[in-house]
Amino acid sequence: MDPNIIKMYQERFTEFLNNLKNDIYPESVPLQAKFSCTDKPVPFSERLNLEYKEIKSGDIWAKEWQSAWFNFTVEVPAKFADKELCLRIHTGSEALLFDDHGNPIYALTGYTIFDSNFYRDRYIIGKKTPGTKLNYWIEAAAYSLVGIYLPDYREQNPKHKHGFFPPEMHHMELSVFDGEVWKLMIDLTVMENMMKVETCKTRRGIRLLYEINQAIDIYNFNSANAEKTRRYLAEKVFSKSAASTAMTVTCIGHAHIDVGWLWPVSESIRKAARTFSTQLALMERYPDYIFGASQAELYMAIKENYPVLYERIREKVKAGRWEILGGMWVEADCNLISGESMIRQFLYGKNFFMDEFGCDVRDLWIPDVFGYSASMPQIIRKSGCDYFLTQKISWSRINQFPHNTFRWRGIDGTEILTHFPPENTYNAVCTPEQRIAAENRFKENAYLDEFMSLFGIGDGGGGPSEEYLERNERMRDWDGCPKVRYGTAAGFFERLSAHEAQLPYWDGELYLEMHRGTLTTQAAVKRGNRYCEQALVALEFFASCADIKDYPVKMIADSYRDLLRNQFHDILPGSSIKKVYERTEKEYAATLVNCKKEMDKVAARLFETAPGCCTIVNTLSVPWRGILTLPESWQGYAVKGAEAGNGKEIRVNVPPTSFTVIRKGRKKVFRKKTLAVPILENEFVRYEFAGDGSLLSVYDKKLKREIMAGPGNVMEMYHDIPPEYDAWEVEIYYRRNKICSMKGEWISGYADQVLSELNFVYRSEHSVMTQRVILRPDSARLDFVTHVHWDEKHVLLRTGFPTVIRGRAFFDIQYGQIERTTHDNTSWDEAKFEVCGQRYADLSSRDFGMALLNDCKYGYRVKDGNISISLLRAPKFPDFEADLGEHDFTYSLLPHEGDLENSSVIAEAAMLNRTPYLAEASAAPENFDFPCRITSEGVSLEIVKKAEKDDSRIIRLVEIKGRCSSARLHFAKTVKKVSHTNLIEWEHGEEVAIRDSIAELTLKPYEIVTLRLE
């Protein structure tokens, strides 16, 4: 075909489509509308108590985050007789249509950034008798699918630093709906999209353009010809079947709903209601359509707030039309949460789905999480899941991941069947262009015939629209495209498992080469999470010592659900708006207060009242050696039972899973020695500082070896302005953009029987940091107890310690460790310039090493002998005030003899992160004992708790050294039976032999073992 003719036909087609849109709604009459705006949502049952006023198109009806009820009325005109009708309402925001009983039935949403053609402003009501008076209620929220308008993070002083949103009423009409014209529009836009793939340089592209112009001729500017035109296209275009070699796409309707992100957590409930009600409505129109959704948190919220909607979902689950996805409570971050938190995500999530729906969910479904720990395969498998799905690794910026379907192997050797949908999105829009690209991109397409598509608008919810489902209909079996079928993830993975043996494997972490700033952003939420994780585990341990009937079941469950919710992958990583963190901060504070109250209650039941005594309880399976602050009424007194005291603090050594009783002595004057130079030392090590706070020397006295290769503990500030994703990103070039180092000054130094300390203050132009640097007489560990007043903009604060060590780097991950390279030999090595470590990172050769511990930090870099950590960031989007204010944290330096496996690093990290509980005015009786104690060098007793479903106790053991390790378990006399179970406590497995209340076990490297005590 002549190029000029092609151009002419293309221009004709574009103009035709623009005109065709007008024929979809040939006639309309306005709706009469009134509304009432409130600061907070008002229940349907209370809407009539509000005061209403009229509204017209073009009116601004609220400000950001407000809510409103709209009442729309109209009398059906005579000219609409026997015509298909629809409501067309666009509030300029998110909105939800309700039936007369207050049940949500359909969402009306303006637009989304993910698909410019996504437009849900129509609700079909069918034919209505002329004269009928129609009355509809809509609840609208003053934000869009992706929240409100937030300022550009490059702005210095924006007018609306926390955003704004003026919702404008666009249109509100009762319209005639011509379904045949609308379907013709779908036909033509699908063909148009296919032409983007084929172009008019191929025969298929030319033929499509020809048939389009034939269709335009048939239509002839008359909507009455729409059906005839569609029949022509069905015969000439869509009847041509896909090639026999075409792959099959298993399509599952999907709506990724962020529990908190650019909207408060409370609004995710209404987002879920809009999404779920709409998908149920679509199921009625498309009988083989299947929708799936994850996150027990959202299902529970729907149950509590929209019970009728919830029952409708349950019916569709039973019918196989709605699939419950993902074993976790929420789609949680998988870098920052502890091993036990990850297990509880499964325990709470899978139990909810089983209890509510009778579903044993076998897949872990987390398509948008920012990297996946190497310990996950074992946790996934032992939590009763066999499959894993994500697409996020496709976002990596430097290296392309080599597989789409593979076996993922963890640190213990467990393998999980894994699929990365090759559309590289969880917001697929069902176009030929997208599907064909995925088929060609699918890395196992030489021997696999099927991949999955997650189609529908997400993040802010929404899900598939009618247009998406119609496009799928056109592509079911169409020449040039993969074949389309609706299906479930369960069915897809079951078919895929038949090919598992021939699949490649990937060993180790799934590291996302992006979003590295989330290891540091919003430091307060990370601190709160770490502290709550430790507090809840300690409470469970201690409460298990008392009568199980007094166990605080509800308080622990409620607190865990709060904790698990806040581990959602945009909350804990720090990429949400300020409103999210205002709630999170309150929930963390409440959890810590409630844990302390319950610990006090347990102590009151277990211990004897003893004024002048305190019992110190250690719930760790290692001795706790460290410093405790005395109760205020004890300060200035001598203390019996402590190793040393200075009137304010004591140094204690509490045996593992045991207690120590201390007694208040006489009033005493305590003296401190003033240090003349900034040097701290004991029998193990000597630390020498400069007057500016930098660490000049770490000399190991036993090994007679200097460890430092240059000044350490320098507070380095870097420009931190990523080109996009402000809260998410730290870019590879940040180290070339150093601003300065904070100026340090030595203020004082003291020593007494408890500790030696140096006090420093550091200043930048806007911020102040104070450090209390502490060395105990009984340890080489040096603690940097830090307080910062932080008032920076786009600044990254890091500190590090250059060493002479050429060795191997290991990092703490969930119930294990991972080794990473200390060089940049390959692009894969270089991409890991900021990596996750939980409680420690260690750099060791065979004979000595040094670890950097922390109590709430995660972003490490260990390269070329330098071990460093990120402390604070100051991004401006999406929270303009992120990280501003006060911060408290501790990091610690620990030189040691031997490698990590033969050092005290793991034990010291545990001690740093969990302080013993101090029960005032009480003394533990001599016969007090824990339900279980352990003797082992390589196995840790991590958990003692009440079982979820009965009154037995659950214990969890973890091999922590990466080798086969034996353990001797000592049980209380009341324990009569011990048996294996899985992480979610569903199994009643093999019994463990007990003799004289002792059992012996051998665990494989990094193995997690869960036992039930009865």
mmCIF file of N, CA and C in Angstrom, residues 14-59:
data_model
loop_
_atom_site.group_PDB
_atom_site.id
_atom_site.type_symbol
_atom_site.label_atom_id
_atom_site.label_comp_id
_atom_site.label_asym_id
_atom_site.label_seq_id
_atom_site.Cartn_x
_atom_site.Cartn_y
_atom_site.Cartn_z
ATOM 1 N N THR A 14 -8.141 7.808 13.259
ATOM 2 C CA THR A 14 -8.044 8.610 14.481
ATOM 3 C C THR A 14 -9.261 9.521 14.634
ATOM 4 N N GLU A 15 -9.638 10.180 13.563
ATOM 5 C CA GLU A 15 -10.784 11.069 13.615
ATOM 6 C C GLU A 15 -12.073 10.296 13.861
ATOM 7 N N PHE A 16 -12.180 9.108 13.266
ATOM 8 C CA PHE A 16 -13.378 8.294 13.458
ATOM 9 C C PHE A 16 -13.548 7.894 14.919
ATOM 10 N N LEU A 17 -12.458 7.481 15.551
ATOM 11 C CA LEU A 17 -12.533 7.086 16.959
ATOM 12 C C LEU A 17 -12.986 8.252 17.825
ATOM 13 N N ASN A 18 -12.473 9.422 17.553
ATOM 14 C CA ASN A 18 -12.875 10.590 18.340
ATOM 15 C C ASN A 18 -14.373 10.866 18.211
ATOM 16 N N ASN A 19 -14.907 10.686 17.017
ATOM 17 C CA ASN A 19 -16.334 10.912 16.808
ATOM 18 C C ASN A 19 -17.182 9.778 17.367
ATOM 19 N N LEU A 20 -16.643 8.550 17.305
ATOM 20 C CA LEU A 20 -17.405 7.385 17.746
ATOM 21 C C LEU A 20 -17.741 7.474 19.236
ATOM 22 N N LYS A 21 -16.867 8.080 19.999
ATOM 23 C CA LYS A 21 -17.099 8.195 21.439
ATOM 24 C C LYS A 21 -18.424 8.900 21.732
ATOM 25 N N ASN A 22 -18.770 9.855 20.898
ATOM 26 C CA ASN A 22 -20.007 10.607 21.127
ATOM 27 C C ASN A 22 -21.254 9.748 20.913
ATOM 28 N N ASP A 23 -21.111 8.692 20.112
ATOM 29 C CA ASP A 23 -22.270 7.838 19.832
ATOM 30 C C ASP A 23 -22.554 6.841 20.947
ATOM 31 N N ILE A 24 -21.622 6.680 21.886
ATOM 32 C CA ILE A 24 -21.848 5.737 22.985
ATOM 33 C C ILE A 24 -22.964 6.242 23.886
ATOM 34 N N TYR A 25 -23.022 7.564 24.087
ATOM 35 C CA TYR A 25 -24.064 8.184 24.924
ATOM 36 C C TYR A 25 -24.807 9.215 24.070
ATOM 37 N N PRO A 26 -25.724 8.760 23.244
ATOM 38 C CA PRO A 26 -26.355 9.694 22.294
ATOM 39 C C PRO A 26 -27.275 10.717 22.939
ATOM 40 N N GLU A 27 -27.848 10.394 24.097
ATOM 41 C CA GLU A 27 -28.773 11.322 24.746
ATOM 42 C C GLU A 27 -28.531 11.307 26.259
ATOM 43 N N SER A 28 -28.688 12.469 26.864
ATOM 44 C CA SER A 28 -28.497 12.587 28.312
ATOM 45 C C SER A 28 -29.417 13.651 28.879
ATOM 46 N N VAL A 29 -29.765 13.467 30.150
ATOM 47 C CA VAL A 29 -30.438 14.515 30.911
ATOM 48 C C VAL A 29 -29.680 14.676 32.224
ATOM 49 N N PRO A 30 -29.643 15.892 32.772
ATOM 50 C CA PRO A 30 -28.886 16.096 34.015
ATOM 51 C C PRO A 30 -29.581 15.461 35.215
ATOM 52 N N LEU A 31 -28.758 15.066 36.180
ATOM 53 C CA LEU A 31 -29.262 14.602 37.466
ATOM 54 C C LEU A 31 -29.366 15.792 38.411
ATOM 55 N N GLN A 32 -30.411 15.783 39.241
ATOM 56 C CA GLN A 32 -30.457 16.769 40.317
ATOM 57 C C GLN A 32 -29.621 16.232 41.476
ATOM 58 N N ALA A 33 -28.801 17.081 42.060
ATOM 59 C CA ALA A 33 -27.853 16.594 43.061
ATOM 60 C C ALA A 33 -27.777 17.530 44.251
ATOM 61 N N LYS A 34 -27.618 16.935 45.399
ATOM 62 C CA LYS A 34 -27.307 17.663 46.619
ATOM 63 C C LYS A 34 -26.270 16.855 47.385
ATOM 64 N N PHE A 35 -25.529 17.530 48.248
ATOM 65 C CA PHE A 35 -24.441 16.850 48.945
ATOM 66 C C PHE A 35 -24.246 17.440 50.329
ATOM 67 N N SER A 36 -23.543 16.645 51.156
ATOM 68 C CA SER A 36 -23.140 17.108 52.476
ATOM 69 C C SER A 36 -21.712 16.646 52.721
ATOM 70 N N CYS A 37 -20.856 17.591 53.031
ATOM 71 C CA CYS A 37 -19.420 17.306 53.210
ATOM 72 C C CYS A 37 -19.072 17.262 54.700
ATOM 73 N N THR A 38 -18.255 16.290 55.089
ATOM 74 C CA THR A 38 -17.825 16.135 56.487
ATOM 75 C C THR A 38 -16.323 15.863 56.529
ATOM 76 N N ASP A 39 -15.733 16.135 57.675
ATOM 77 C CA ASP A 39 -14.295 15.904 57.814
ATOM 78 C C ASP A 39 -13.959 14.419 57.861
ATOM 79 N N LYS A 40 -14.867 13.627 58.407
ATOM 80 C CA LYS A 40 -14.654 12.191 58.506
ATOM 81 C C LYS A 40 -15.842 11.463 57.879
ATOM 82 N N PRO A 41 -15.627 10.220 57.442
ATOM 83 C CA PRO A 41 -16.735 9.476 56.843
ATOM 84 C C PRO A 41 -17.893 9.307 57.812
ATOM 85 N N VAL A 42 -19.089 9.408 57.285
ATOM 86 C CA VAL A 42 -20.324 9.220 58.052
ATOM 87 C C VAL A 42 -20.987 7.943 57.556
ATOM 88 N N PRO A 43 -21.416 7.043 58.438
ATOM 89 C CA PRO A 43 -22.058 5.801 57.993
ATOM 90 C C PRO A 43 -23.313 6.074 57.171
ATOM 91 N N PHE A 44 -23.637 5.137 56.310
ATOM 92 C CA PHE A 44 -24.842 5.228 55.486
ATOM 93 C C PHE A 44 -26.083 5.458 56.351
ATOM 94 N N SER A 45 -26.125 4.767 57.466
ATOM 95 C CA SER A 45 -27.311 4.847 58.335
ATOM 96 C C SER A 45 -27.500 6.225 58.958
ATOM 97 N N GLU A 46 -26.450 7.047 58.961
ATOM 98 C CA GLU A 46 -26.529 8.371 59.572
ATOM 99 C C GLU A 46 -26.543 9.499 58.544
ATOM 100 N N ARG A 47 -26.570 9.158 57.251
ATOM 101 C CA ARG A 47 -26.452 10.178 56.214
ATOM 102 C C ARG A 47 -27.623 11.159 56.214
ATOM 103 N N LEU A 48 -28.812 10.701 56.613
ATOM 104 C CA LEU A 48 -29.993 11.570 56.580
ATOM 105 C C LEU A 48 -29.974 12.618 57.681
ATOM 106 N N ASN A 49 -29.087 12.461 58.644
ATOM 107 C CA ASN A 49 -28.960 13.446 59.718
ATOM 108 C C ASN A 49 -28.129 14.657 59.310
ATOM 109 N N LEU A 50 -27.523 14.591 58.138
ATOM 110 C CA LEU A 50 -26.649 15.665 57.678
ATOM 111 C C LEU A 50 -27.448 16.756 56.982
ATOM 112 N N GLU A 51 -26.844 17.944 56.879
ATOM 113 C CA GLU A 51 -27.445 19.051 56.141
ATOM 114 C C GLU A 51 -26.902 19.049 54.710
ATOM 115 N N TYR A 52 -27.786 19.171 53.750
ATOM 116 C CA TYR A 52 -27.398 19.060 52.345
ATOM 117 C C TYR A 52 -27.604 20.390 51.616
ATOM 118 N N LYS A 53 -26.834 20.555 50.557
ATOM 119 C CA LYS A 53 -27.004 21.712 49.678
ATOM 120 C C LYS A 53 -26.790 21.269 48.234
ATOM 121 N N GLU A 54 -27.283 22.068 47.312
ATOM 122 C CA GLU A 54 -27.215 21.708 45.904
ATOM 123 C C GLU A 54 -25.790 21.832 45.383
ATOM 124 N N ILE A 55 -25.503 21.072 44.332
ATOM 125 C CA ILE A 55 -24.205 21.128 43.676
ATOM 126 C C ILE A 55 -24.424 21.036 42.179
ATOM 127 N N LYS A 56 -23.568 21.712 41.431
ATOM 128 C CA LYS A 56 -23.637 21.669 39.973
ATOM 129 C C LYS A 56 -22.248 21.370 39.415
ATOM 130 N N SER A 57 -22.204 20.993 38.161
ATOM 131 C CA SER A 57 -20.928 20.688 37.513
ATOM 132 C C SER A 57 -19.997 21.900 37.595
ATOM 133 N N GLY A 58 -18.737 21.624 37.884
ATOM 134 C CA GLY A 58 -17.752 22.690 38.031
ATOM 135 C C GLY A 58 -17.522 23.120 39.461
ATOM 136 N N ASP A 59 -18.400 22.690 40.392
ATOM 137 C CA ASP A 59 -18.245 23.069 41.798
ATOM 138 C C ASP A 59 -17.151 22.251 42.476
#
